Amino acid sequence: MSQESYATSFHAPVLCHTAVNTLVTDRSGVYVDATLGGGGHSRALLDHLASEGSVIGIDRDEEAICEAKARLADERMRGRFRALHAAFDELERFLSATGLAKVDGILADLGVSSYQLDRGKRGFSHRLTGPLDMRMDRRKADVAAGILNSWDTGRITKLLRSAGEEPAAGRIARAIVAARPLDSTKDLASAVRKMVPTRLEAKTLARVFQAVRIAVNQELNQLDSLFGAAERLVRTGGHMTIISYHSLEDRRVKRMFRYGNTDGVAVRDIYGNVLAPWKELMRRPVRPSPAEAAANPRARSAKLRAAVRQDNHIPTTI
């Protein structure tokens, strides 16, 4: 099937065929789709696997779980698909409850789904008016408004610099504090626009909303939890494939796959070989084709990296 056939109004999976081809090593194996979304990647995986193969999908967003369950109802009936409402840091516990100790691979398509961005009530988009929510898991109490209306200027500045890589972090943080109380995405966008030239508005707003969203959902901590879980769950020889959308995520993925840690510091044996649980399948990330980027503009910044789980005692030379 074509990649476009896996897209729905809920979400269009990015680099779908590449993700499947880099992940699957055993067509009869068990795979985890750690960012289930609308079930597009899971559908592609199930189409690629043999009848004995299966997929377990997890997502923090209950609406995504409901969408995927409906879309893959036939595979649920066959016992080839299960959906779990869970975050990355709950993955091991949830899989253990199903009786699984090892899996053949884990896929993660990071970031925000099209559904989340396109629903103003979720508060993820600066283009739509809605409450300052930004929670992926709506069971959680902390929302974006809590951060923006209670953190001091210094803390907001640090957040915008570290999680948004925003050059005007200080000015924008002061504007946010001065504009309190902020109740809606429109309020936040208005405060930001006052601090930057019109030509920089779109990129600045994207960085600010990204930073706040990362803080609300603890996304980088969750990604680190996924790495830890994957090291213990993926069998030797199994693969992990991750699609990221900004440099903070991609840098973490690259370092983990290359060095076995997110610091980027290699641990070597006495011969100078790197000791790491993963070995990269490709040195450079795979990017969407011009055709895919044109069909799905939100895919333009995507970078796919993949690695094979190796025995911790087997060194990899770089």
Short mmCIF file of C-alpha atoms in Angstrom, two decimals:
data_model
loop_
_atom_site.label_atom_id
_atom_site.label_comp_id
_atom_site.label_asym_id
_atom_site.label_seq_id
_atom_site.Cartn_x
_atom_site.Cartn_y
_atom_site.Cartn_z
CA MET A 1 0.00 0.00 0.00
CA SER A 2 1.10 3.57 -0.60
CA GLN A 3 2.14 5.72 2.34
CA GLU A 4 -0.82 8.04 1.74
CA SER A 5 -3.21 5.14 2.29
CA TYR A 6 -2.16 4.95 5.95
CA ALA A 7 -3.08 8.58 6.62
CA THR A 8 -6.42 9.62 8.09
CA SER A 9 -7.94 12.89 9.20
CA PHE A 10 -6.70 12.03 12.69
CA HIS A 11 -3.01 11.79 11.76
CA ALA A 12 -0.70 11.14 8.80
CA PRO A 13 2.16 8.80 9.78
CA VAL A 14 5.57 10.09 8.66
CA LEU A 15 8.19 8.02 6.82
CA CYS A 16 5.86 5.08 7.15
CA HIS A 17 7.54 2.51 4.90
CA THR A 18 11.04 3.44 6.07
CA ALA A 19 9.94 3.09 9.69
CA VAL A 20 8.54 -0.39 9.05
CA ASN A 21 11.53 -1.55 7.02
CA THR A 22 14.08 -0.37 9.59
CA LEU A 23 12.13 -1.85 12.50
CA VAL A 24 11.07 -5.33 11.45
CA THR A 25 13.62 -8.12 11.72
CA ASP A 26 11.21 -11.01 12.30
CA ARG A 27 7.87 -10.89 10.49
CA SER A 28 6.40 -13.21 13.14
CA GLY A 29 7.63 -11.06 16.02
CA VAL A 30 6.08 -8.69 18.55
CA TYR A 31 6.55 -4.95 18.07
CA VAL A 32 5.68 -1.89 20.13
CA ASP A 33 4.29 1.25 18.52
CA ALA A 34 5.11 3.59 21.40
CA THR A 35 3.30 6.58 19.86
CA LEU A 36 0.10 5.04 18.59
CA GLY A 37 -1.62 8.23 17.39
CA GLY A 38 -4.32 7.31 14.90
CA GLY A 39 -2.81 3.86 14.32
CA GLY A 40 -1.18 4.59 10.96
CA HIS A 41 2.22 3.13 11.75
CA SER A 42 0.59 0.19 13.54
CA ARG A 43 -1.58 -0.49 10.48
CA ALA A 44 1.51 -0.46 8.26
CA LEU A 45 3.36 -2.78 10.63
CA LEU A 46 0.48 -5.24 10.75
CA ASP A 47 0.26 -5.26 6.95
CA HIS A 48 3.97 -6.05 6.76
CA LEU A 49 4.05 -8.75 9.45
CA ALA A 50 3.11 -12.38 9.00
CA SER A 51 -0.17 -13.61 10.47
CA GLU A 52 1.67 -14.64 13.65
CA GLY A 53 3.17 -11.18 14.11
CA SER A 54 1.58 -8.67 16.46
CA VAL A 55 1.72 -5.03 17.56
CA ILE A 56 1.18 -3.43 20.95
CA GLY A 57 0.37 0.27 20.70
CA ILE A 58 0.67 2.73 23.55
CA ASP A 59 -0.29 6.39 23.78
CA ARG A 60 -0.82 9.00 26.48
CA ASP A 61 -3.80 10.48 24.63
CA GLU A 62 -7.04 8.62 25.30
CA GLU A 63 -8.58 10.02 22.12
CA ALA A 64 -5.76 8.43 20.11
CA ILE A 65 -6.35 5.10 21.84
CA CYS A 66 -10.05 5.21 20.93
CA GLU A 67 -9.28 6.13 17.31
CA ALA A 68 -6.73 3.34 16.89
CA LYS A 69 -8.96 0.74 18.53
CA ALA A 70 -11.75 1.55 16.12
CA ARG A 71 -9.45 1.61 13.10
CA LEU A 72 -7.78 -1.70 13.99
CA ALA A 73 -10.83 -3.47 15.42
CA ASP A 74 -10.36 -6.38 13.03
CA GLU A 75 -6.79 -6.95 14.20
CA ARG A 76 -7.86 -6.72 17.83
CA MET A 77 -10.38 -9.49 17.18
CA ARG A 78 -7.61 -11.63 15.65
CA GLY A 79 -5.36 -11.03 18.66
CA ARG A 80 -2.73 -9.25 16.57
CA PHE A 81 -3.18 -5.79 18.11
CA ARG A 82 -3.54 -4.38 21.60
CA ALA A 83 -3.76 -0.74 22.65
CA LEU A 84 -2.63 0.51 26.06
CA HIS A 85 -3.23 3.94 27.60
CA ALA A 86 0.24 4.60 28.97
CA ALA A 87 3.28 6.88 28.88
CA PHE A 88 6.85 5.85 28.08
CA ASP A 89 7.75 5.55 31.75
CA GLU A 90 4.92 3.03 32.21
CA LEU A 91 5.87 0.84 29.24
CA GLU A 92 7.73 -1.91 31.10
CA ARG A 93 5.07 -2.26 33.78
CA PHE A 94 2.26 -2.47 31.23
CA LEU A 95 4.08 -4.99 29.05
CA SER A 96 4.94 -7.09 32.08
CA ALA A 97 1.25 -7.19 32.93
CA THR A 98 0.59 -8.72 29.50
CA GLY A 99 3.22 -11.40 30.15
CA LEU A 100 5.84 -10.00 27.79
CA ALA A 101 9.48 -9.88 28.89
CA LYS A 102 11.03 -9.13 25.50
CA VAL A 103 9.90 -7.62 22.19
CA ASP A 104 11.43 -7.60 18.72
CA GLY A 105 11.42 -3.85 18.25
CA ILE A 106 10.09 -0.48 19.36
CA LEU A 107 8.94 2.40 17.15
CA ALA A 108 8.39 5.98 18.35
CA ASP A 109 7.12 8.88 16.24
CA LEU A 110 7.70 11.78 18.61
CA GLY A 111 5.99 15.16 18.75
CA VAL A 112 2.37 16.18 18.40
CA SER A 113 -0.26 14.50 16.24
CA SER A 114 -2.21 16.32 13.55
CA TYR A 115 -5.37 15.74 15.60
CA GLN A 116 -3.89 17.46 18.64
CA LEU A 117 -2.66 20.42 16.59
CA ASP A 118 -5.93 20.84 14.74
CA ARG A 119 -8.15 20.92 17.84
CA GLY A 120 -8.11 24.38 19.36
CA LYS A 121 -9.50 23.02 22.63
CA ARG A 122 -6.28 21.06 23.17
CA GLY A 123 -4.21 24.25 23.22
CA PHE A 124 -1.22 23.01 21.18
CA SER A 125 -1.42 25.46 18.29
CA HIS A 126 -0.71 29.19 18.23
CA ARG A 127 -2.87 29.41 15.09
CA LEU A 128 -6.07 28.39 16.89
CA THR A 129 -7.72 29.93 19.91
CA GLY A 130 -8.22 27.62 22.86
CA PRO A 131 -7.42 27.12 26.53
CA LEU A 132 -3.76 26.96 27.59
CA ASP A 133 -3.88 23.21 28.10
CA MET A 134 -1.26 21.32 25.99
CA ARG A 135 -1.63 18.05 27.91
CA MET A 136 -1.11 14.88 25.89
CA ASP A 137 -2.57 12.91 28.79
CA ARG A 138 -5.66 14.74 29.97
CA ARG A 139 -5.72 12.71 33.18
CA LYS A 140 -2.83 14.85 34.40
CA ALA A 141 -3.54 17.99 36.41
CA ASP A 142 -0.74 20.28 35.20
CA VAL A 143 -1.64 22.48 32.23
CA ALA A 144 0.25 25.18 30.31
CA ALA A 145 -1.62 27.98 32.08
CA GLY A 146 -0.18 26.82 35.39
CA ILE A 147 3.37 27.25 34.12
CA LEU A 148 2.80 30.55 32.35
CA ASN A 149 0.89 32.16 35.21
CA SER A 150 3.01 30.97 38.15
CA TRP A 151 6.65 30.56 37.11
CA ASP A 152 8.91 33.57 37.63
CA THR A 153 10.65 35.39 34.78
CA GLY A 154 13.96 33.60 35.27
CA ARG A 155 12.40 30.15 35.19
CA ILE A 156 10.37 30.91 32.06
CA THR A 157 13.47 32.38 30.40
CA LYS A 158 15.43 29.21 31.14
CA LEU A 159 12.60 27.06 29.75
CA LEU A 160 12.35 29.02 26.50
CA ARG A 161 16.12 28.81 26.02
CA SER A 162 16.55 25.15 26.90
CA ALA A 163 13.37 23.60 25.48
CA GLY A 164 12.63 26.11 22.73
CA GLU A 165 16.13 27.27 21.80
CA GLU A 166 14.62 30.75 21.60
CA PRO A 167 17.12 33.65 21.14
CA ALA A 168 14.73 36.23 22.59
CA ALA A 169 13.85 34.13 25.63
CA GLY A 170 14.41 36.88 28.19
CA ARG A 171 12.30 39.51 26.44
CA ILE A 172 9.50 37.05 25.79
CA ALA A 173 9.51 35.77 29.37
CA ARG A 174 9.16 39.32 30.68
CA ALA A 175 6.29 39.95 28.26
CA ILE A 176 4.53 36.77 29.42
CA VAL A 177 4.78 37.78 33.06
CA ALA A 178 3.57 41.32 32.28
CA ALA A 179 0.55 39.95 30.38
CA ARG A 180 -0.76 37.81 33.24
CA PRO A 181 -3.21 36.33 33.69
CA LEU A 182 -2.99 34.37 30.44
CA ASP A 183 -6.06 32.24 29.81
CA SER A 184 -5.86 31.25 26.15
CA THR A 185 -3.46 30.44 23.34
CA LYS A 186 -4.44 33.81 21.87
CA ASP A 187 -3.21 35.55 25.04
CA LEU A 188 0.15 33.78 24.84
CA ALA A 189 0.56 34.43 21.12
CA SER A 190 -0.28 38.11 21.60
CA ALA A 191 2.36 38.50 24.33
CA VAL A 192 4.99 36.86 22.11
CA ARG A 193 4.13 38.89 18.99
CA LYS A 194 4.79 42.16 20.84
CA MET A 195 8.43 41.17 21.34
CA VAL A 196 9.50 40.08 17.85
CA PRO A 197 9.44 41.49 14.29
CA THR A 198 6.60 40.30 12.08
CA ARG A 199 9.00 38.32 9.88
CA LEU A 200 10.06 36.23 12.92
CA GLU A 201 6.61 35.68 14.40
CA ALA A 202 5.86 32.21 13.04
CA LYS A 203 9.18 30.62 14.05
CA THR A 204 9.23 32.34 17.42
CA LEU A 205 5.69 31.27 18.25
CA ALA A 206 6.50 27.70 17.23
CA ARG A 207 9.54 27.66 19.54
CA VAL A 208 7.66 29.16 22.49
CA PHE A 209 4.71 26.78 22.18
CA GLN A 210 7.14 23.86 21.77
CA ALA A 211 8.99 24.79 24.96
CA VAL A 212 5.83 25.09 27.04
CA ARG A 213 4.45 21.84 25.61
CA ILE A 214 7.68 20.00 26.44
CA ALA A 215 7.49 21.25 30.03
CA VAL A 216 3.81 20.33 30.45
CA ASN A 217 4.35 16.79 29.18
CA GLN A 218 7.89 16.24 30.48
CA GLU A 219 8.74 15.05 26.99
CA LEU A 220 12.52 14.83 27.29
CA ASN A 221 12.30 12.93 30.58
CA GLN A 222 9.77 10.60 28.98
CA LEU A 223 12.10 10.03 26.03
CA ASP A 224 14.90 9.11 28.43
CA SER A 225 12.51 6.65 30.12
CA LEU A 226 11.80 5.11 26.73
CA PHE A 227 15.51 4.58 26.10
CA GLY A 228 15.90 2.84 29.44
CA ALA A 229 12.89 0.62 28.85
CA ALA A 230 13.98 -0.24 25.31
CA GLU A 231 17.43 -1.32 26.46
CA ARG A 232 15.82 -3.85 28.77
CA LEU A 233 12.89 -4.88 26.56
CA VAL A 234 14.29 -5.23 23.03
CA ARG A 235 15.91 -8.59 22.42
CA THR A 236 19.48 -8.77 21.18
CA GLY A 237 19.31 -8.28 17.42
CA GLY A 238 16.02 -6.40 17.62
CA HIS A 239 15.66 -2.84 16.33
CA MET A 240 14.50 0.53 17.59
CA THR A 241 13.32 3.25 15.21
CA ILE A 242 12.66 6.84 16.30
CA ILE A 243 11.30 9.78 14.31
CA SER A 244 12.02 13.19 15.82
CA TYR A 245 11.06 16.72 14.80
CA HIS A 246 13.42 19.13 16.53
CA SER A 247 17.08 19.23 17.48
CA LEU A 248 16.57 18.55 21.20
CA GLU A 249 14.97 15.19 20.45
CA ASP A 250 17.21 14.28 17.52
CA ARG A 251 20.40 15.07 19.46
CA ARG A 252 19.28 12.78 22.27
CA VAL A 253 18.40 9.96 19.88
CA LYS A 254 21.69 10.26 17.97
CA ARG A 255 23.77 10.20 21.14
CA MET A 256 21.88 7.27 22.62
CA PHE A 257 22.22 5.17 19.49
CA ARG A 258 25.87 6.14 19.00
CA TYR A 259 27.21 6.19 22.56
CA GLY A 260 24.61 4.54 24.76
CA ASN A 261 23.92 7.76 26.69
CA THR A 262 22.45 11.22 26.09
CA ASP A 263 25.62 13.05 27.16
CA GLY A 264 27.45 12.12 23.96
CA VAL A 265 30.45 10.76 25.91
CA ALA A 266 31.71 7.39 24.67
CA VAL A 267 32.57 4.65 27.14
CA ARG A 268 35.40 2.60 25.64
CA ASP A 269 37.17 -0.65 26.35
CA ILE A 270 40.95 -0.91 26.61
CA TYR A 271 41.18 -1.17 22.80
CA GLY A 272 39.30 2.08 22.22
CA ASN A 273 36.04 0.47 21.09
CA VAL A 274 32.78 2.07 22.19
CA LEU A 275 30.73 -0.03 24.61
CA ALA A 276 27.06 0.64 23.96
CA PRO A 277 23.76 -1.27 23.93
CA TRP A 278 22.87 0.02 20.45
CA LYS A 279 24.57 0.15 17.06
CA GLU A 280 23.34 2.67 14.48
CA LEU A 281 21.82 1.28 11.31
CA MET A 282 22.61 4.49 9.45
CA ARG A 283 25.08 7.26 10.20
CA ARG A 284 22.82 10.05 8.95
CA PRO A 285 19.09 10.33 9.58
CA VAL A 286 16.55 9.59 6.88
CA ARG A 287 14.48 12.61 5.84
CA PRO A 288 11.09 12.71 4.09
CA SER A 289 11.20 12.84 0.30
CA PRO A 290 10.21 16.11 -1.40
CA ALA A 291 6.97 14.43 -2.43
CA GLU A 292 6.09 13.45 1.14
CA ALA A 293 7.00 16.89 2.49
CA ALA A 294 4.81 18.51 -0.16
CA ALA A 295 1.88 16.21 0.65
CA ASN A 296 2.34 16.59 4.41
CA PRO A 297 4.12 19.86 5.32
CA ARG A 298 4.28 18.80 8.97
CA ALA A 299 6.69 16.03 7.94
CA ARG A 300 9.31 18.47 6.65
CA SER A 301 11.39 18.56 9.83
CA ALA A 302 11.22 14.81 10.52
CA LYS A 303 14.42 12.81 11.03
CA LEU A 304 14.39 9.03 11.32
CA ARG A 305 17.16 7.14 13.09
CA ALA A 306 17.33 3.42 13.78
CA ALA A 307 19.60 1.09 15.72
CA VAL A 308 20.06 -2.59 16.51
CA ARG A 309 20.16 -3.88 20.08
CA GLN A 310 23.48 -5.57 20.68
CA ASP A 311 24.96 -7.45 23.57
CA ASN A 312 26.32 -4.95 26.08
CA HIS A 313 29.64 -6.78 26.07
CA ILE A 314 30.12 -6.49 22.32
CA PRO A 315 31.90 -3.21 21.45
CA THR A 316 31.11 -1.14 18.42
CA THR A 317 33.86 0.80 16.64
CA ILE A 318 33.14 4.36 15.49
#
